[in-house]
XYZ file of C-alpha atoms in Angstrom:
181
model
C 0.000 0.000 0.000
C 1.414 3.553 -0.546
C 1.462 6.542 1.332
C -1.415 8.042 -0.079
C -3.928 5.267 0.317
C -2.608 4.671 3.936
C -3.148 8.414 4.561
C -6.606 8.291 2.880
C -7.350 5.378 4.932
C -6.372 6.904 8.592
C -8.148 9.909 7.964
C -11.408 8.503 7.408
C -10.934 6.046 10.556
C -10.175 9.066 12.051
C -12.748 11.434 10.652
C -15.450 8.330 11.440
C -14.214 7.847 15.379
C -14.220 11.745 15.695
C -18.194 11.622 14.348
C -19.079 8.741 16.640
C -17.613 10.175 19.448
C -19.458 13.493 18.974
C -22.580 11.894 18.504
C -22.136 9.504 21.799
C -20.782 12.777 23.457
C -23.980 14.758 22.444
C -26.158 12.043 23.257
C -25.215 11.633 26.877
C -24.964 15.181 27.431
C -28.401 15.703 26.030
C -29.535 12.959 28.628
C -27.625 14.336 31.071
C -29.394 17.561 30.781
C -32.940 16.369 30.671
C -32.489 14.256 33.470
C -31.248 17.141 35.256
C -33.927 19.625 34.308
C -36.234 17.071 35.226
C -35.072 16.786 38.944
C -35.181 20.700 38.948
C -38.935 20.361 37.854
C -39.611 17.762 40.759
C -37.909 19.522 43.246
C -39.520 23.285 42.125
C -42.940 21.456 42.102
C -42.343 19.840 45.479
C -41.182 23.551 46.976
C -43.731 24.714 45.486
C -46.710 22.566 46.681
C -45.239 22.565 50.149
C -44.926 26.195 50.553
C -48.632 26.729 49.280
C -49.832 24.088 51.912
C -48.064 25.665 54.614
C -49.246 29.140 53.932
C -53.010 27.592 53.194
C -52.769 25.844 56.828
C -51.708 28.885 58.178
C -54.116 31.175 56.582
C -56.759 29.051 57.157
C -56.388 28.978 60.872
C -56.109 32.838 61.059
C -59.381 33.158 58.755
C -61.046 30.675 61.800
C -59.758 32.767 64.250
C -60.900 36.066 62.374
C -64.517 34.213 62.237
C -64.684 32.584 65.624
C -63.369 36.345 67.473
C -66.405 38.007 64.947
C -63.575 40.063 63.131
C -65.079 42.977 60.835
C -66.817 42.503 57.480
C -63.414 43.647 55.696
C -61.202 41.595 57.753
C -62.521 38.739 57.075
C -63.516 39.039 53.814
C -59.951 39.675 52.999
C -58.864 36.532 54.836
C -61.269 34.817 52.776
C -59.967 36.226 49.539
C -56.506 34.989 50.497
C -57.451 31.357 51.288
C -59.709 31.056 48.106
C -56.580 31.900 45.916
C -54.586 29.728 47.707
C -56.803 26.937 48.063
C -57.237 27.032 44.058
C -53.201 27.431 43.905
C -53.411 23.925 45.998
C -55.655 22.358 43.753
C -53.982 23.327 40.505
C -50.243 22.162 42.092
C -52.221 18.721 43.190
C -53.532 17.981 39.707
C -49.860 17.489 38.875
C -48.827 15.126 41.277
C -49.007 12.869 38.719
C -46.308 14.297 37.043
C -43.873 15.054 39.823
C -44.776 12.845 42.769
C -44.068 9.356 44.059
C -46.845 6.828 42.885
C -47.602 6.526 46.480
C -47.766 10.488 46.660
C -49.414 10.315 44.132
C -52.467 8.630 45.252
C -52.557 9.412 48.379
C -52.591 13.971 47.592
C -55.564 12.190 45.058
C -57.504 10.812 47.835
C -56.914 14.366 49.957
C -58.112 16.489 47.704
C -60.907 14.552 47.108
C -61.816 14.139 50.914
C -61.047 18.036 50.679
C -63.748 18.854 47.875
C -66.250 16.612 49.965
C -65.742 18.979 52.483
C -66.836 21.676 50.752
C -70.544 22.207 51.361
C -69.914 21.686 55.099
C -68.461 24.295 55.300
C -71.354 26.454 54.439
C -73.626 24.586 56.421
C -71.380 22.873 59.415
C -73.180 19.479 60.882
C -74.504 19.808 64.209
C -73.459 17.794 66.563
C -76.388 15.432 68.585
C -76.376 16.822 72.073
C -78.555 13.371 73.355
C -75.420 11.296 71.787
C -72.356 12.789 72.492
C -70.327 9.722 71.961
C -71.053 9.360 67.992
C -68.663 13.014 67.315
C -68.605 14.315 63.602
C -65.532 15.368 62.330
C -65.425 19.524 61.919
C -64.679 20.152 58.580
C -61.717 22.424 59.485
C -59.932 20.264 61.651
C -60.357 17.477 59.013
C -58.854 19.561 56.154
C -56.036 20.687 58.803
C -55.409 17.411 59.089
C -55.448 16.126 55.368
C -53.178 19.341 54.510
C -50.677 18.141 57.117
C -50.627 14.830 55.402
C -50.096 16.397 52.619
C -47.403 18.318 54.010
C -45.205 15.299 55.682
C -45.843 13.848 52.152
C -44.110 16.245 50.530
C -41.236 17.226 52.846
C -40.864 13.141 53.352
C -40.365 12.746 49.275
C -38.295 15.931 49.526
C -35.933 15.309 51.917
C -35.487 11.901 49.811
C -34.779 13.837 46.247
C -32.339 16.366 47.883
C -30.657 13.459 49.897
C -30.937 14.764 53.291
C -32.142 11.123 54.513
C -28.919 10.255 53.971
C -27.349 13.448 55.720
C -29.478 12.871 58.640
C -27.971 9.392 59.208
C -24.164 10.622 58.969
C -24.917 13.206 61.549
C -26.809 10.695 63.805
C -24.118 8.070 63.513
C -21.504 11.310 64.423
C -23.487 12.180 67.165
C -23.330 8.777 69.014
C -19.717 8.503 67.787
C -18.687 11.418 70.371
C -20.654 9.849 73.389
């Protein structure tokens, strides 16, 4: 073989490794991105969700203690306001639990907000309680959506603390506190 051909030859081997490592290259980097902008998504949802449930608990136990102290007209119709908007923020960050959450999650923010919207029309007409039986309580619907949005809540920081690793953090700080004793 001359020198020609051999040259030809190397620099098409070469030319055709340089391509196929580019396109592996750009391939895993394009997967590597995605994956990574999908964590971000997870994460932002779960901060997201989280932060609306804690403000909605906390809002909603102000607007019951604006309504239970008879608070002015405006007061409480402000409260109001600010629970409606975040109540619907809840509901639209729930409806994608499906696409950020834990099947487990999942299912169990789908059964909350459910028991939530059931809850709904007793709040505008609360069920009294039967004096002659006081052993057979009903639930008040505010301390049952209290409790589903705390459920909700340890859900979320549970699933978060997994995605960010802090599980694991928590352990290596345990073990190094019973190290030192």
């Amino acid at each position: 073989m001359d020198f020609v051909t051999q040259t030809f030859i190397t620099t098409v081997a070469s030319s055709l490794g340089a391509l196929l490592a580019a396109g592996v290259g750009t391939y895993m980097g394009q997967r590597k991105f995605r994956h990574e902008r999908s964590y971000d998504a997870r994460v932002n949802w779960h901060r997201e969700l989280a932060e609306t449930v804690k403000k909605l608990r906390n809002r909603s136990k102000a607007l019951q203690y604006f309504r239970e102290r008879g608070s002015a007209a405006e007061e409480v119709l402000e409260a109001v306001k600010n629970v409606g908007e975040l109540a619907f923020k809840f509901q639209e960050l729930a409806e994608q639990a499906s696409l950020y959450a834990k099947k487990s999650t999942c299912k169990a923010i789908g059964q909350i907000v459910s028991d939530l919207n059931s809850l709904t029309p007793q709040f505008e007409n609360p069920p009294q309680r039967n004096r002659n039986n006081d052993s057979e309580e009903t639930l008040d619907p505010f301390k049952t959506s209290m409790l589903g949005l705390n459920v909700v809540y340890e859900l979320l920081a549970r699933d978060l603390r997994e995605l960010l690793g802090l599980e694991k953090l928590d352990e290596h700080q345990k073990l190094d506190l019973f190290d030192k004793k």
